[in-house]
Short mmCIF file of C-alpha atoms in Angstrom, two decimals:
data_model
loop_
_atom_site.label_atom_id
_atom_site.label_comp_id
_atom_site.label_asym_id
_atom_site.label_seq_id
_atom_site.Cartn_x
_atom_site.Cartn_y
_atom_site.Cartn_z
CA MET F 405 84.02 -114.25 159.01
CA LYS F 406 80.76 -113.53 157.25
CA LYS F 407 79.95 -117.19 157.30
CA MET F 408 80.61 -117.39 161.02
CA LEU F 409 78.36 -114.41 161.61
CA MET F 410 75.63 -116.00 159.53
CA THR F 411 75.93 -119.23 161.48
CA ALA F 412 75.83 -117.38 164.77
CA LEU F 413 72.78 -115.46 163.61
CA SER F 414 70.93 -118.52 162.43
CA VAL F 415 71.71 -120.32 165.70
CA PHE F 416 70.44 -117.27 167.55
CA PHE F 417 67.20 -117.27 165.58
CA LEU F 418 66.79 -120.99 166.06
CA ILE F 419 67.04 -120.52 169.82
CA MET F 420 64.68 -117.56 169.67
CA SER F 421 62.07 -119.45 167.69
CA ALA F 422 62.42 -122.44 169.99
CA SER F 423 61.69 -120.32 173.06
CA ALA F 424 58.86 -118.53 171.28
CA ALA F 425 57.34 -121.93 170.56
CA ASP F 426 57.42 -122.78 174.27
CA PRO F 427 53.88 -123.79 175.10
CA ALA F 428 51.91 -121.72 177.58
CA ALA F 429 51.79 -123.00 181.14
CA GLY F 430 48.23 -121.81 181.63
CA PHE F 431 45.98 -118.84 181.25
CA LEU F 432 44.12 -116.25 183.26
CA LYS F 433 40.59 -117.32 184.02
CA THR F 434 39.52 -114.51 186.34
CA VAL F 435 40.75 -110.91 186.71
CA LYS F 436 39.41 -108.13 188.97
CA GLY F 437 40.76 -104.61 189.56
CA THR F 438 44.41 -103.85 188.89
CA ALA F 439 46.47 -106.87 187.91
CA SER F 440 49.42 -107.45 185.62
CA ILE F 441 51.73 -110.06 184.17
CA ILE F 442 55.41 -109.13 184.47
CA ARG F 443 57.25 -110.66 181.51
CA GLN F 444 60.93 -109.92 180.87
CA GLY F 445 60.69 -106.82 183.02
CA GLU F 446 57.62 -105.42 181.32
CA ALA F 447 54.19 -105.15 182.89
CA ILE F 448 51.38 -106.44 180.68
CA PRO F 449 47.83 -105.69 181.86
CA ALA F 450 46.14 -108.90 182.96
CA VAL F 451 43.03 -109.82 180.98
CA VAL F 452 40.89 -112.96 181.05
CA GLY F 453 42.21 -115.49 178.54
CA ALA F 454 45.81 -114.15 178.58
CA LYS F 455 48.40 -116.92 178.42
CA ILE F 456 50.86 -117.45 181.26
CA PHE F 457 54.38 -118.67 180.58
CA LYS F 458 57.23 -120.00 182.65
CA ASP F 459 59.21 -117.09 184.20
CA ASP F 460 56.16 -114.80 184.30
CA THR F 461 55.38 -112.96 187.53
CA LEU F 462 51.78 -112.23 188.45
CA ARG F 463 51.05 -109.08 190.40
CA THR F 464 47.82 -107.64 191.80
CA GLY F 465 47.16 -104.09 193.03
CA ALA F 466 45.42 -103.10 196.27
CA ASP F 467 42.04 -103.62 194.55
CA GLY F 468 43.07 -106.55 192.38
CA SER F 469 42.69 -110.31 192.24
CA LEU F 470 43.21 -112.98 189.58
CA GLY F 471 42.90 -116.69 188.95
CA VAL F 472 45.03 -118.97 186.75
CA THR F 473 44.26 -122.41 185.36
CA PHE F 474 47.38 -124.38 184.46
CA LEU F 475 47.59 -127.05 181.75
CA ASP F 476 47.83 -129.82 184.36
CA ASP F 477 44.55 -128.62 185.99
CA THR F 478 46.36 -126.86 188.83
CA VAL F 479 44.30 -123.81 189.81
CA MET F 480 45.82 -120.82 191.61
CA SER F 481 44.33 -117.48 192.60
CA LEU F 482 45.74 -114.33 194.16
CA GLY F 483 44.11 -111.77 196.43
CA PRO F 484 44.99 -108.05 196.50
CA GLY F 485 48.57 -106.80 196.90
CA SER F 486 50.09 -110.09 195.81
CA GLU F 487 53.12 -111.12 193.82
CA VAL F 488 53.86 -114.65 192.66
CA ALA F 489 56.50 -115.88 190.20
CA LEU F 490 56.16 -119.01 188.06
CA LYS F 491 59.76 -120.24 188.18
CA ASP F 492 59.20 -123.45 186.26
CA PHE F 493 56.46 -125.33 184.47
CA GLU F 494 56.69 -128.51 182.44
CA PHE F 495 53.82 -130.83 181.68
CA SER F 496 54.75 -133.66 179.32
CA PRO F 497 53.51 -136.81 181.06
CA ALA F 498 54.35 -138.97 178.02
CA GLU F 499 58.03 -138.01 178.30
CA GLY F 500 57.92 -138.05 182.09
CA ARG F 501 58.81 -134.36 182.26
CA LEU F 502 56.77 -132.82 185.06
CA SER F 503 57.50 -129.72 187.08
CA ILE F 504 55.65 -126.83 188.66
CA PHE F 505 57.57 -124.34 190.78
CA VAL F 506 55.82 -121.32 192.25
CA ARG F 507 57.55 -118.68 194.36
CA MET F 508 55.28 -116.42 196.35
CA LEU F 509 56.73 -113.06 197.36
CA LYS F 510 53.76 -111.44 199.09
CA GLY F 511 50.02 -111.28 199.43
CA THR F 512 47.44 -114.05 199.60
CA ALA F 513 47.06 -117.08 197.35
CA VAL F 514 44.86 -120.15 197.12
CA TYR F 515 46.34 -123.20 195.36
CA LEU F 516 44.57 -126.36 194.21
CA SER F 517 47.07 -128.89 192.93
CA GLY F 518 46.51 -130.70 189.64
CA ILE F 519 47.73 -133.71 187.69
CA ILE F 520 51.45 -133.06 188.30
CA ALA F 521 50.87 -133.45 192.05
CA LYS F 522 49.02 -136.74 191.41
CA LEU F 523 51.66 -138.21 189.09
CA ALA F 524 54.77 -136.88 190.86
CA PRO F 525 54.19 -135.02 194.15
CA GLN F 526 57.89 -134.22 194.46
CA ALA F 527 57.70 -132.30 191.16
CA VAL F 528 55.55 -129.64 192.84
CA ARG F 529 57.38 -126.80 194.58
CA PHE F 530 55.68 -123.91 196.33
CA GLU F 531 58.01 -121.50 198.11
CA THR F 532 57.57 -118.44 200.28
CA PRO F 533 60.53 -116.37 201.55
CA LYS F 534 60.27 -118.31 204.81
CA ALA F 535 59.17 -121.84 203.99
CA ASN F 536 58.58 -124.54 201.39
CA ILE F 537 55.20 -126.17 201.09
CA GLY F 538 55.19 -129.82 200.06
CA VAL F 539 51.95 -130.69 198.32
CA ARG F 540 50.29 -134.08 198.51
CA GLY F 541 47.41 -133.38 196.15
CA THR F 542 45.26 -130.84 197.84
CA ARG F 543 44.06 -127.28 198.29
CA PHE F 544 45.67 -124.73 200.56
CA ALA F 545 45.90 -120.99 201.20
CA VAL F 546 49.02 -118.95 201.94
CA LYS F 547 49.51 -115.43 203.25
CA VAL F 548 52.94 -113.81 202.95
CA GLU F 549 53.58 -110.39 204.44
CA GLY F 550 56.17 -108.77 202.21
CA ASP F 551 59.48 -107.99 203.92
CA ALA F 552 60.97 -104.50 203.61
CA GLN F 553 63.28 -105.74 200.85
CA ASP F 554 60.33 -106.89 198.76
CA VAL F 555 58.71 -103.48 198.90
CA ARG F 556 61.61 -101.90 196.97
CA ARG F 557 59.91 -102.35 193.67
CA MET T 56 73.11 -56.78 192.25
CA ARG T 57 76.38 -57.77 193.70
CA ARG T 58 75.50 -56.18 196.99
CA ARG T 59 72.26 -58.00 197.20
CA VAL T 60 74.07 -61.24 196.74
CA ALA T 61 76.53 -60.21 199.42
CA ALA T 62 73.68 -59.25 201.72
CA GLY T 63 72.03 -62.52 201.01
CA MET T 64 75.25 -64.33 201.88
CA ASP T 65 75.09 -62.80 205.35
CA LYS T 66 72.01 -64.67 206.27
CA PRO T 67 72.77 -68.27 205.41
CA PRO T 68 74.76 -69.17 208.56
CA ASN T 69 71.65 -68.39 210.62
CA THR T 70 69.20 -70.18 208.42
CA PHE T 71 71.62 -73.05 208.14
CA SER T 72 71.81 -73.68 211.82
CA ALA T 73 68.06 -73.39 212.22
CA GLU T 74 67.62 -75.77 209.35
CA SER T 75 70.12 -78.29 210.63
CA GLN T 76 68.42 -78.20 214.01
CA ARG T 77 65.10 -78.87 212.37
CA ARG T 78 66.67 -81.59 210.35
CA GLY T 79 68.06 -83.17 213.52
CA THR T 80 64.59 -83.26 215.06
CA MET T 81 63.17 -84.65 211.83
CA GLN T 82 65.81 -87.32 211.75
CA ARG T 83 65.13 -88.41 215.32
CA LEU T 84 61.42 -88.52 214.58
CA LEU T 85 62.05 -90.61 211.49
CA TRP T 86 64.15 -93.04 213.50
CA VAL T 87 61.43 -93.40 216.11
CA LEU T 88 58.90 -94.02 213.34
CA ALA T 89 61.18 -96.49 211.62
CA ILE T 90 61.77 -98.46 214.79
CA ALA T 91 58.07 -98.44 215.65
CA PHE T 92 57.32 -99.62 212.13
CA MET T 93 59.91 -102.36 212.33
CA LEU T 94 58.61 -103.55 215.71
CA SER T 95 55.02 -103.67 214.52
CA GLY T 96 56.23 -105.30 211.33
CA CYS T 97 58.10 -108.02 213.24
CA ALA T 98 54.96 -108.99 215.08
CA ALA T 99 52.81 -109.17 211.96
CA ARG T 100 55.26 -110.45 209.36
CA ARG T 101 54.54 -114.12 209.48
CA ASP T 102 53.68 -116.51 206.73
CA LEU T 103 50.37 -118.23 207.30
CA VAL T 104 49.60 -121.55 205.59
CA VAL T 105 46.11 -123.07 205.84
CA LEU T 106 45.01 -126.45 204.51
CA LEU T 107 41.62 -126.19 202.79
CA PRO T 108 39.15 -128.93 201.91
CA ASP T 109 39.26 -129.96 198.22
CA PRO T 110 36.26 -129.05 196.07
CA ASP T 111 35.11 -132.71 196.26
CA GLY T 112 35.00 -132.50 200.05
CA LYS T 113 38.10 -134.61 200.71
CA THR T 114 41.19 -133.14 202.35
CA GLY T 115 44.77 -133.97 201.45
CA SER T 116 47.84 -132.95 203.38
CA ILE T 117 50.73 -130.51 203.08
CA GLU T 118 54.12 -130.29 204.68
CA VAL T 119 55.47 -126.87 205.60
CA SER T 120 59.21 -126.89 206.08
CA ASN T 121 62.25 -124.65 206.33
CA GLN T 122 65.73 -124.68 207.88
CA GLY T 123 64.14 -124.71 211.36
CA GLY T 124 62.06 -127.86 210.89
CA SER T 125 58.78 -129.01 209.39
CA THR T 126 55.10 -129.46 210.19
CA VAL T 127 52.54 -131.65 208.46
CA ILE T 128 48.95 -130.40 208.21
CA SER T 129 46.28 -132.95 207.35
CA GLU T 130 43.08 -131.50 208.76
CA ALA T 131 40.87 -129.03 206.92
CA ASN T 132 41.12 -125.39 208.02
CA SER T 133 44.17 -126.16 210.14
CA ALA T 134 47.04 -123.73 209.86
CA THR T 135 50.63 -123.08 210.73
CA GLU T 136 52.59 -119.84 211.05
CA VAL T 137 56.18 -119.31 210.04
CA LYS T 138 58.10 -116.46 211.68
CA SER T 139 61.35 -116.69 209.75
CA ALA T 140 63.26 -118.92 207.37
CA THR T 141 65.20 -120.36 210.29
CA SER T 142 62.47 -120.80 212.90
CA ALA T 143 60.42 -123.98 212.65
CA PRO T 144 56.76 -123.67 211.56
CA LYS T 145 54.55 -123.33 214.64
CA ALA T 146 52.34 -126.10 215.93
CA VAL T 147 49.20 -126.66 213.88
CA ALA T 148 46.12 -124.74 215.03
CA LYS T 149 42.55 -124.91 213.82
CA MET T 150 41.06 -121.78 212.25
CA ASP T 151 37.43 -120.73 212.03
CA GLU T 152 36.04 -120.74 208.52
CA SER T 153 35.11 -117.09 209.05
CA GLU T 154 38.74 -116.27 209.88
CA VAL T 155 39.94 -118.03 206.73
CA ARG T 156 37.31 -116.12 204.79
CA ALA T 157 38.38 -112.78 206.34
CA ILE T 158 42.00 -113.26 205.25
CA PHE T 159 41.61 -115.14 201.97
CA GLY T 160 38.14 -114.02 200.82
CA GLU T 161 39.27 -112.20 197.68
CA ALA T 162 41.68 -114.97 196.66
CA LEU T 163 38.97 -117.58 197.25
CA ASP T 164 36.50 -115.62 195.14
CA ALA T 165 39.08 -115.37 192.33
CA GLN T 166 39.51 -119.18 192.16
CA PRO T 167 38.64 -120.46 188.70
CA SER T 168 36.48 -123.58 188.69
CA PRO T 169 38.79 -126.57 188.21
CA PRO T 170 38.93 -128.01 184.68
CA GLU T 171 36.51 -130.86 183.94
CA HIS T 172 37.22 -134.00 181.90
CA TYR T 173 34.69 -136.02 179.92
CA SER T 174 34.95 -139.07 177.66
CA LEU T 175 32.48 -139.90 174.90
CA TYR T 176 32.51 -143.41 173.39
CA PHE T 177 31.80 -144.50 169.81
CA LYS T 178 30.49 -147.56 168.01
CA SER T 179 33.06 -149.63 166.14
CA ASP T 180 34.65 -148.01 163.08
CA SER T 181 32.20 -145.12 163.12
CA THR T 182 31.53 -141.59 164.27
CA GLU T 183 28.30 -142.70 165.94
CA LEU T 184 28.15 -142.14 169.71
CA THR T 185 27.06 -144.97 172.03
CA GLU T 186 23.66 -144.59 173.77
CA GLU T 187 25.35 -143.94 177.11
CA SER T 188 27.59 -141.28 175.64
CA LEU T 189 24.60 -139.43 174.25
CA ARG T 190 23.62 -138.94 177.89
CA THR T 191 27.16 -137.90 178.86
CA LEU T 192 26.96 -135.36 176.08
CA GLU T 193 24.15 -133.61 177.97
CA SER T 194 26.47 -133.22 180.99
CA VAL T 195 29.12 -131.79 178.67
CA PHE T 196 26.65 -129.22 177.37
CA SER T 197 25.60 -128.19 180.86
CA ALA T 198 29.27 -127.95 181.94
CA MET T 199 29.91 -125.61 179.02
CA ALA T 200 27.07 -123.36 180.09
CA ARG T 201 28.16 -123.46 183.75
CA MET T 202 31.92 -123.00 183.31
CA LYS T 203 32.07 -120.42 180.52
CA PRO T 204 35.33 -122.01 179.31
CA SER T 205 38.39 -120.17 178.05
CA GLU T 206 39.69 -123.27 176.31
CA VAL T 207 38.30 -126.64 175.30
CA THR T 208 40.43 -129.48 173.96
CA VAL T 209 38.79 -132.29 172.03
CA VAL T 210 41.01 -135.29 171.29
CA GLY T 211 39.85 -138.22 169.18
CA HIS T 212 41.05 -141.81 169.78
CA THR T 213 40.44 -145.20 168.16
CA ASP T 214 41.04 -148.86 168.84
CA ARG T 215 43.53 -150.87 166.78
CA THR T 216 41.25 -152.33 164.12
CA GLY T 217 42.19 -150.90 160.72
CA SER T 218 45.41 -149.18 159.69
CA ARG T 219 47.22 -146.63 161.80
CA GLU T 220 46.73 -143.92 159.16
CA ALA T 221 43.02 -144.64 158.81
CA ASN T 222 42.69 -144.54 162.60
CA PHE T 223 44.36 -141.17 162.81
CA GLN T 224 41.79 -139.94 160.31
CA LEU T 225 38.90 -141.59 162.19
CA GLY T 226 40.07 -140.02 165.46
CA LEU T 227 40.08 -136.64 163.77
CA GLU T 228 36.57 -137.20 162.39
CA ARG T 229 35.28 -138.20 165.84
CA ALA T 230 36.83 -135.09 167.39
CA ALA T 231 35.44 -132.86 164.63
CA LEU T 232 31.98 -134.30 165.18
CA VAL T 233 32.14 -133.44 168.87
CA ARG T 234 33.40 -129.98 168.03
CA ASP T 235 30.45 -129.43 165.68
CA LEU T 236 28.04 -130.59 168.38
CA LEU T 237 29.55 -128.08 170.83
CA VAL T 238 29.46 -125.27 168.28
CA SER T 239 25.81 -126.06 167.55
CA LYS T 240 25.16 -125.40 171.26
CA GLY T 241 26.73 -121.96 171.00
CA VAL T 242 30.32 -122.66 172.06
CA ASP T 243 32.76 -120.31 170.31
CA GLN T 244 34.64 -122.42 167.76
CA GLY T 245 37.81 -120.37 168.35
CA LEU T 246 38.05 -121.80 171.88
CA ILE T 247 38.02 -125.41 170.71
CA GLU T 248 41.22 -127.22 169.87
CA VAL T 249 40.71 -130.42 167.89
CA ARG T 250 43.34 -133.17 167.73
CA SER T 251 43.65 -136.86 166.95
CA HIS T 252 45.88 -139.39 168.68
CA GLY T 253 44.53 -142.16 166.44
CA GLU T 254 45.30 -145.58 167.90
CA ASP T 255 48.51 -144.43 169.65
CA ASP T 256 47.10 -143.42 173.03
CA PRO T 257 44.83 -146.26 174.17
CA LEU T 258 43.17 -146.44 177.58
CA VAL T 259 43.43 -150.23 177.37
CA LYS T 260 46.51 -151.65 175.66
CA THR T 261 45.71 -154.31 173.03
CA ASP T 262 47.42 -156.14 170.19
CA ASP T 263 47.00 -154.74 166.70
CA GLY T 264 43.66 -155.51 165.06
CA VAL T 265 41.80 -156.02 168.35
CA PRO T 266 38.53 -154.10 168.83
CA GLU T 267 38.30 -152.38 172.22
CA ALA T 268 35.26 -150.24 173.09
CA LYS T 269 37.09 -148.26 175.79
CA ASN T 270 39.61 -146.97 173.27
CA ARG T 271 37.03 -145.68 170.78
CA ARG T 272 36.56 -142.33 172.41
CA VAL T 273 36.82 -138.57 172.34
CA GLU T 274 38.30 -136.94 175.43
CA ILE T 275 37.13 -133.46 176.26
CA VAL T 276 38.82 -131.10 178.70
CA ILE T 277 36.93 -127.93 179.59
CA ARG T 278 39.12 -125.23 181.10
#
């Protein structure tokens, strides 16, 4: 029994350390006004240089804005009152593992696609509650007016 | 004490009815407000997607799609609106730059400058830069001053003359040299990540033992 527990624990820690070693997807390059990173349900104040990981949500207040540079050179910025979740990010060209998946819930965003879009355009996903945007290596801007259900939080 | 309570109990029916009447009015008012809000919301609640010119002046294309259909935008400052997840994106319409600016100004101003890539080349089996790369180095320095980077990666590479182990070491020495040059120009050493790929990541594939000038390089990414 004890042995089993120990094994379970060590497996648990292995998984934990593996996820902790997950490389950052990018980092904050610009921050103005109120802005935060929501990670595992907790709001971390956004500061220039802060790392961004897969599953983070970026949120700006009424006076806020921020800009992210991703490892594949994708550049994304948010205007005030915005919320955007990074659902997936993988950039290992050598192993052919490429993915960037952004879900925008509300606000305004400007997106300049990077190397992932050049190597594998279909590996780029940008979603709003109402549409998907297929990127062919380019820059675009999106405005999403939050629905009542998004305002809950 | 008891009487006061009893006396107090006399009143409630009255207050109650007055209150419930007030509440009824309040409720109706709230409904009217809610409906007005929903109506105004319906008109405004549309996704707007605008294709912007790339920083280098070129323009790519995007496809906006949902269950209702899809629209391709391939002209700069052209836009589409999406009313709901089931209604097709509207026909593409051109926007004024001032309109784009009015809606996306803050987001545009928050855009970080895109990362820049540079390659510096070396003479055979040495950490001496080629003449041309000494000039490139000046552009690297000015990019550092201009971009105020949050992260700089410096990766050393070699060709396939010499052993693999020695080349890993040489790649590291080349990268370290570039790092020292950057630090001497005031770049914070903590921002610089130095790595070597040795001979394993060539630009031009060659057989072992073959000298290749294009592979003797340090690649710099400024983010």
